[in-house]
Amino acid sequence: MAEEKAVALLRACGAEGMEHPGGTLLAHLLRVRERLAAWGARPELRLAGLCHAFYGTDGFATALLPLERRGELRAAVGTEAEELVYFYASCDRDASYPRLEQDDAPYRDRFTGVVFSPSPSRRRDFAELTAANELDIASVSPEFRQQWGAELLGFFQRLRPLLSAPAWSDVERLLVSAR
């Protein structure tokens, strides 16, 4: 039911008409959800994968909803999934990526400027969602894989302790084998 509500909201916000590697933004989001499901992710993380672009990201500036309308997404997918979407969208990558694998890693919210150390479970969710997102793009865009594959591989090698075995297997299949 929550996935159907999320897809309806994505369509209402125009995701079906936005270009994205491999087709449309909606197609990408559906593939990210499916990748997370194939990895055995819990329902809330799969929903977050489906909705991860609602508030834009540090790497994809287009937001489907302004932050003032977070309640709409929360009503569709529930509190935990919406909080994961916000956490993913709020990541200041330059400030947060360098030490993300460390327990006391500083995480900077790009919307508020607040810096804090996320819990291990939140960092695992973030790593898993990041891998699903980036690996989807790498799987549909040889150009992306050629340009960013080595950098992504290095990043995911650092995050390996945070990644599930199925996620790491996909990293190896898409980024190591393709080299």
PDB file of C-alpha atoms in Angstrom:
ATOM      1  CA  MET A   1       0.000   0.000   0.000  1.00  0.00           C
ATOM      2  CA  ALA A   2       2.781   2.472   0.910  1.00  0.00           C
ATOM      3  CA  GLU A   3       4.646   1.698  -2.319  1.00  0.00           C
ATOM      4  CA  GLU A   4       1.505   2.402  -4.352  1.00  0.00           C
ATOM      5  CA  LYS A   5       1.016   5.709  -2.520  1.00  0.00           C
ATOM      6  CA  ALA A   6       4.662   6.594  -3.090  1.00  0.00           C
ATOM      7  CA  VAL A   7       4.485   5.839  -6.820  1.00  0.00           C
ATOM      8  CA  ALA A   8       1.283   7.900  -7.104  1.00  0.00           C
ATOM      9  CA  LEU A   9       3.008  10.829  -5.369  1.00  0.00           C
ATOM     10  CA  LEU A  10       6.073  10.438  -7.586  1.00  0.00           C
ATOM     11  CA  ARG A  11       3.856  10.583 -10.662  1.00  0.00           C
ATOM     12  CA  ALA A  12       1.952  13.586  -9.304  1.00  0.00           C
ATOM     13  CA  CYS A  13       5.275  15.375  -8.739  1.00  0.00           C
ATOM     14  CA  GLY A  14       6.463  14.708 -12.298  1.00  0.00           C
ATOM     15  CA  ALA A  15       9.077  11.953 -11.801  1.00  0.00           C
ATOM     16  CA  GLU A  16       7.668  10.029 -14.760  1.00  0.00           C
ATOM     17  CA  GLY A  17       8.541  12.883 -17.119  1.00  0.00           C
ATOM     18  CA  MET A  18      12.047  13.714 -15.831  1.00  0.00           C
ATOM     19  CA  GLU A  19      14.978  12.383 -17.810  1.00  0.00           C
ATOM     20  CA  HIS A  20      17.508  10.317 -15.902  1.00  0.00           C
ATOM     21  CA  PRO A  21      20.158   7.797 -16.971  1.00  0.00           C
ATOM     22  CA  GLY A  22      18.347   4.665 -18.084  1.00  0.00           C
ATOM     23  CA  GLY A  23      15.071   6.460 -18.905  1.00  0.00           C
ATOM     24  CA  THR A  24      13.108   8.542 -16.465  1.00  0.00           C
ATOM     25  CA  LEU A  25      13.604   9.425 -12.822  1.00  0.00           C
ATOM     26  CA  LEU A  26      10.633   7.214 -11.944  1.00  0.00           C
ATOM     27  CA  ALA A  27      12.180   4.251 -13.774  1.00  0.00           C
ATOM     28  CA  HIS A  28      15.448   4.822 -11.883  1.00  0.00           C
ATOM     29  CA  LEU A  29      13.659   5.013  -8.527  1.00  0.00           C
ATOM     30  CA  LEU A  30      11.752   1.813  -9.233  1.00  0.00           C
ATOM     31  CA  ARG A  31      15.011   0.046 -10.127  1.00  0.00           C
ATOM     32  CA  VAL A  32      16.677   1.282  -6.924  1.00  0.00           C
ATOM     33  CA  ARG A  33      13.764  -0.111  -4.901  1.00  0.00           C
ATOM     34  CA  GLU A  34      14.033  -3.436  -6.745  1.00  0.00           C
ATOM     35  CA  ARG A  35      17.799  -3.622  -6.186  1.00  0.00           C
ATOM     36  CA  LEU A  36      17.299  -3.036  -2.462  1.00  0.00           C
ATOM     37  CA  ALA A  37      14.574  -5.700  -2.410  1.00  0.00           C
ATOM     38  CA  ALA A  38      16.905  -8.152  -4.174  1.00  0.00           C
ATOM     39  CA  TRP A  39      19.468  -7.457  -1.457  1.00  0.00           C
ATOM     40  CA  GLY A  40      16.916  -8.307   1.236  1.00  0.00           C
ATOM     41  CA  ALA A  41      16.446  -4.751   2.534  1.00  0.00           C
ATOM     42  CA  ARG A  42      13.620  -4.180   4.998  1.00  0.00           C
ATOM     43  CA  PRO A  43      10.453  -2.462   3.683  1.00  0.00           C
ATOM     44  CA  GLU A  44      11.303   0.999   5.064  1.00  0.00           C
ATOM     45  CA  LEU A  45      14.674   1.045   3.308  1.00  0.00           C
ATOM     46  CA  ARG A  46      13.081  -0.142   0.056  1.00  0.00           C
ATOM     47  CA  LEU A  47      10.569   2.715   0.362  1.00  0.00           C
ATOM     48  CA  ALA A  48      13.392   5.167   1.022  1.00  0.00           C
ATOM     49  CA  GLY A  49      15.124   3.868  -2.106  1.00  0.00           C
ATOM     50  CA  LEU A  50      11.964   4.445  -4.107  1.00  0.00           C
ATOM     51  CA  CYS A  51      11.618   7.975  -2.741  1.00  0.00           C
ATOM     52  CA  HIS A  52      15.226   9.053  -2.248  1.00  0.00           C
ATOM     53  CA  ALA A  53      15.044  11.918  -4.769  1.00  0.00           C
ATOM     54  CA  PHE A  54      11.993  13.693  -3.332  1.00  0.00           C
ATOM     55  CA  TYR A  55      14.028  16.471  -1.711  1.00  0.00           C
ATOM     56  CA  GLY A  56      16.845  16.427  -4.249  1.00  0.00           C
ATOM     57  CA  THR A  57      20.345  15.336  -3.281  1.00  0.00           C
ATOM     58  CA  ASP A  58      23.799  16.863  -3.241  1.00  0.00           C
ATOM     59  CA  GLY A  59      24.322  15.165  -6.614  1.00  0.00           C
ATOM     60  CA  PHE A  60      20.817  15.662  -8.104  1.00  0.00           C
ATOM     61  CA  ALA A  61      19.562  19.155  -7.312  1.00  0.00           C
ATOM     62  CA  THR A  62      16.014  18.746  -8.640  1.00  0.00           C
ATOM     63  CA  ALA A  63      13.569  18.343  -5.760  1.00  0.00           C
ATOM     64  CA  LEU A  64      10.130  16.848  -6.333  1.00  0.00           C
ATOM     65  CA  LEU A  65       8.825  18.314  -3.072  1.00  0.00           C
ATOM     66  CA  PRO A  66      10.049  21.258  -1.011  1.00  0.00           C
ATOM     67  CA  LEU A  67      11.056  20.442   2.553  1.00  0.00           C
ATOM     68  CA  GLU A  68       8.014  22.318   3.827  1.00  0.00           C
ATOM     69  CA  ARG A  69       5.902  19.489   2.391  1.00  0.00           C
ATOM     70  CA  ARG A  70       7.674  16.592   4.126  1.00  0.00           C
ATOM     71  CA  GLY A  71       4.365  15.653   5.719  1.00  0.00           C
ATOM     72  CA  GLU A  72       2.989  14.578   2.333  1.00  0.00           C
ATOM     73  CA  LEU A  73       5.743  12.030   1.860  1.00  0.00           C
ATOM     74  CA  ARG A  74       5.472  10.930   5.501  1.00  0.00           C
ATOM     75  CA  ALA A  75       1.737  10.316   5.010  1.00  0.00           C
ATOM     76  CA  ALA A  76       2.484   8.157   1.966  1.00  0.00           C
ATOM     77  CA  VAL A  77       5.413   6.059   3.228  1.00  0.00           C
ATOM     78  CA  GLY A  78       5.493   6.391   7.022  1.00  0.00           C
ATOM     79  CA  THR A  79       7.800   8.175   9.423  1.00  0.00           C
ATOM     80  CA  GLU A  80      10.863   5.910   9.261  1.00  0.00           C
ATOM     81  CA  ALA A  81      11.027   5.790   5.467  1.00  0.00           C
ATOM     82  CA  GLU A  82      10.528   9.554   5.193  1.00  0.00           C
ATOM     83  CA  GLU A  83      13.272  10.172   7.763  1.00  0.00           C
ATOM     84  CA  LEU A  84      15.618   7.965   5.721  1.00  0.00           C
ATOM     85  CA  VAL A  85      14.745   9.964   2.591  1.00  0.00           C
ATOM     86  CA  TYR A  86      15.486  13.220   4.400  1.00  0.00           C
ATOM     87  CA  PHE A  87      18.745  11.850   5.822  1.00  0.00           C
ATOM     88  CA  TYR A  88      19.866  10.721   2.363  1.00  0.00           C
ATOM     89  CA  ALA A  89      18.860  14.002   0.715  1.00  0.00           C
ATOM     90  CA  SER A  90      20.423  16.139   3.424  1.00  0.00           C
ATOM     91  CA  CYS A  91      23.914  14.698   3.052  1.00  0.00           C
ATOM     92  CA  ASP A  92      26.598  17.256   2.315  1.00  0.00           C
ATOM     93  CA  ARG A  93      28.794  14.824   0.418  1.00  0.00           C
ATOM     94  CA  ASP A  94      32.005  16.848   0.589  1.00  0.00           C
ATOM     95  CA  ALA A  95      31.754  17.084   4.368  1.00  0.00           C
ATOM     96  CA  SER A  96      30.291  13.641   5.082  1.00  0.00           C
ATOM     97  CA  TYR A  97      31.765  11.138   2.614  1.00  0.00           C
ATOM     98  CA  PRO A  98      35.451  11.253   3.655  1.00  0.00           C
ATOM     99  CA  ARG A  99      34.960   9.410   6.983  1.00  0.00           C
ATOM    100  CA  LEU A 100      31.486   7.900   6.667  1.00  0.00           C
ATOM    101  CA  GLU A 101      32.749   4.415   7.514  1.00  0.00           C
ATOM    102  CA  GLN A 102      34.028   5.560  10.924  1.00  0.00           C
ATOM    103  CA  ASP A 103      31.854   5.248  14.035  1.00  0.00           C
ATOM    104  CA  ASP A 104      32.293   8.905  14.983  1.00  0.00           C
ATOM    105  CA  ALA A 105      32.079  10.172  11.415  1.00  0.00           C
ATOM    106  CA  PRO A 106      30.808  13.736  11.139  1.00  0.00           C
ATOM    107  CA  TYR A 107      27.720  14.065   8.978  1.00  0.00           C
ATOM    108  CA  ARG A 108      26.718  17.517   7.778  1.00  0.00           C
ATOM    109  CA  ASP A 109      23.077  18.252   6.961  1.00  0.00           C
ATOM    110  CA  ARG A 110      23.253  20.426   3.844  1.00  0.00           C
ATOM    111  CA  PHE A 111      19.843  21.933   4.574  1.00  0.00           C
ATOM    112  CA  THR A 112      20.494  23.051   8.161  1.00  0.00           C
ATOM    113  CA  GLY A 113      24.289  23.047   8.449  1.00  0.00           C
ATOM    114  CA  VAL A 114      24.050  20.873  11.576  1.00  0.00           C
ATOM    115  CA  VAL A 115      26.938  18.424  12.034  1.00  0.00           C
ATOM    116  CA  PHE A 116      26.447  15.211  14.028  1.00  0.00           C
ATOM    117  CA  SER A 117      27.568  11.582  14.163  1.00  0.00           C
ATOM    118  CA  PRO A 118      24.845   9.255  12.837  1.00  0.00           C
ATOM    119  CA  SER A 119      24.155   5.925  14.479  1.00  0.00           C
ATOM    120  CA  PRO A 120      25.725   2.791  12.972  1.00  0.00           C
ATOM    121  CA  SER A 121      22.329   1.624  11.692  1.00  0.00           C
ATOM    122  CA  ARG A 122      21.700   4.976   9.988  1.00  0.00           C
ATOM    123  CA  ARG A 123      25.142   4.845   8.358  1.00  0.00           C
ATOM    124  CA  ARG A 124      24.464   1.276   7.155  1.00  0.00           C
ATOM    125  CA  ASP A 125      21.131   2.354   5.661  1.00  0.00           C
ATOM    126  CA  PHE A 126      22.803   5.335   4.015  1.00  0.00           C
ATOM    127  CA  ALA A 127      25.593   3.183   2.573  1.00  0.00           C
ATOM    128  CA  GLU A 128      23.142   0.595   1.267  1.00  0.00           C
ATOM    129  CA  LEU A 129      20.912   3.231  -0.349  1.00  0.00           C
ATOM    130  CA  THR A 130      23.917   5.016  -1.824  1.00  0.00           C
ATOM    131  CA  ALA A 131      25.190   1.767  -3.309  1.00  0.00           C
ATOM    132  CA  ALA A 132      21.782   0.892  -4.778  1.00  0.00           C
ATOM    133  CA  ASN A 133      21.464   4.354  -6.300  1.00  0.00           C
ATOM    134  CA  GLU A 134      24.954   4.583  -7.787  1.00  0.00           C
ATOM    135  CA  LEU A 135      25.033   0.967  -8.969  1.00  0.00           C
ATOM    136  CA  ASP A 136      21.742   1.438 -10.776  1.00  0.00           C
ATOM    137  CA  ILE A 137      23.187   4.355 -12.712  1.00  0.00           C
ATOM    138  CA  ALA A 138      26.397   2.418 -13.372  1.00  0.00           C
ATOM    139  CA  SER A 139      24.376  -0.530 -14.661  1.00  0.00           C
ATOM    140  CA  VAL A 140      22.492   1.541 -17.253  1.00  0.00           C
ATOM    141  CA  SER A 141      25.171   4.052 -18.267  1.00  0.00           C
ATOM    142  CA  PRO A 142      28.537   2.842 -19.559  1.00  0.00           C
ATOM    143  CA  GLU A 143      29.624   6.501 -19.719  1.00  0.00           C
ATOM    144  CA  PHE A 144      28.870   7.003 -16.031  1.00  0.00           C
ATOM    145  CA  ARG A 145      30.662   3.763 -15.159  1.00  0.00           C
ATOM    146  CA  GLN A 146      33.706   4.793 -17.187  1.00  0.00           C
ATOM    147  CA  GLN A 147      33.842   8.287 -15.675  1.00  0.00           C
ATOM    148  CA  TRP A 148      33.027   7.453 -12.054  1.00  0.00           C
ATOM    149  CA  GLY A 149      33.515   3.695 -11.673  1.00  0.00           C
ATOM    150  CA  ALA A 150      37.010   3.784 -10.158  1.00  0.00           C
ATOM    151  CA  GLU A 151      36.082   6.530  -7.686  1.00  0.00           C
ATOM    152  CA  LEU A 152      32.888   4.719  -6.703  1.00  0.00           C
ATOM    153  CA  LEU A 153      34.777   1.475  -6.244  1.00  0.00           C
ATOM    154  CA  GLY A 154      37.219   3.176  -3.876  1.00  0.00           C
ATOM    155  CA  PHE A 155      34.339   4.740  -1.962  1.00  0.00           C
ATOM    156  CA  PHE A 156      32.461   1.451  -1.635  1.00  0.00           C
ATOM    157  CA  GLN A 157      35.638  -0.391  -0.632  1.00  0.00           C
ATOM    158  CA  ARG A 158      35.884   2.022   2.314  1.00  0.00           C
ATOM    159  CA  LEU A 159      32.177   1.486   3.069  1.00  0.00           C
ATOM    160  CA  ARG A 160      32.384  -2.292   2.748  1.00  0.00           C
ATOM    161  CA  PRO A 161      31.892  -2.876   6.507  1.00  0.00           C
ATOM    162  CA  LEU A 162      28.588  -0.990   6.227  1.00  0.00           C
ATOM    163  CA  LEU A 163      27.335  -2.859   3.144  1.00  0.00           C
ATOM    164  CA  SER A 164      25.375  -6.089   3.100  1.00  0.00           C
ATOM    165  CA  ALA A 165      26.932  -9.098   1.378  1.00  0.00           C
ATOM    166  CA  PRO A 166      24.508  -8.831  -1.581  1.00  0.00           C
ATOM    167  CA  ALA A 167      25.313  -5.120  -2.002  1.00  0.00           C
ATOM    168  CA  TRP A 168      29.049  -5.819  -1.970  1.00  0.00           C
ATOM    169  CA  SER A 169      28.544  -8.619  -4.488  1.00  0.00           C
ATOM    170  CA  ASP A 170      26.853  -6.118  -6.826  1.00  0.00           C
ATOM    171  CA  VAL A 171      29.710  -3.644  -6.315  1.00  0.00           C
ATOM    172  CA  GLU A 172      32.167  -6.344  -7.375  1.00  0.00           C
ATOM    173  CA  ARG A 173      30.042  -7.430 -10.329  1.00  0.00           C
ATOM    174  CA  LEU A 174      29.450  -3.917 -11.672  1.00  0.00           C
ATOM    175  CA  LEU A 175      32.596  -2.047 -10.723  1.00  0.00           C
ATOM    176  CA  VAL A 176      35.382  -4.615 -10.365  1.00  0.00           C
ATOM    177  CA  SER A 177      34.462  -7.063 -13.130  1.00  0.00           C
ATOM    178  CA  ALA A 178      33.735  -4.229 -15.567  1.00  0.00           C
ATOM    179  CA  ARG A 179      37.265  -2.784 -15.258  1.00  0.00           C
TER     180      ARG A 179
END
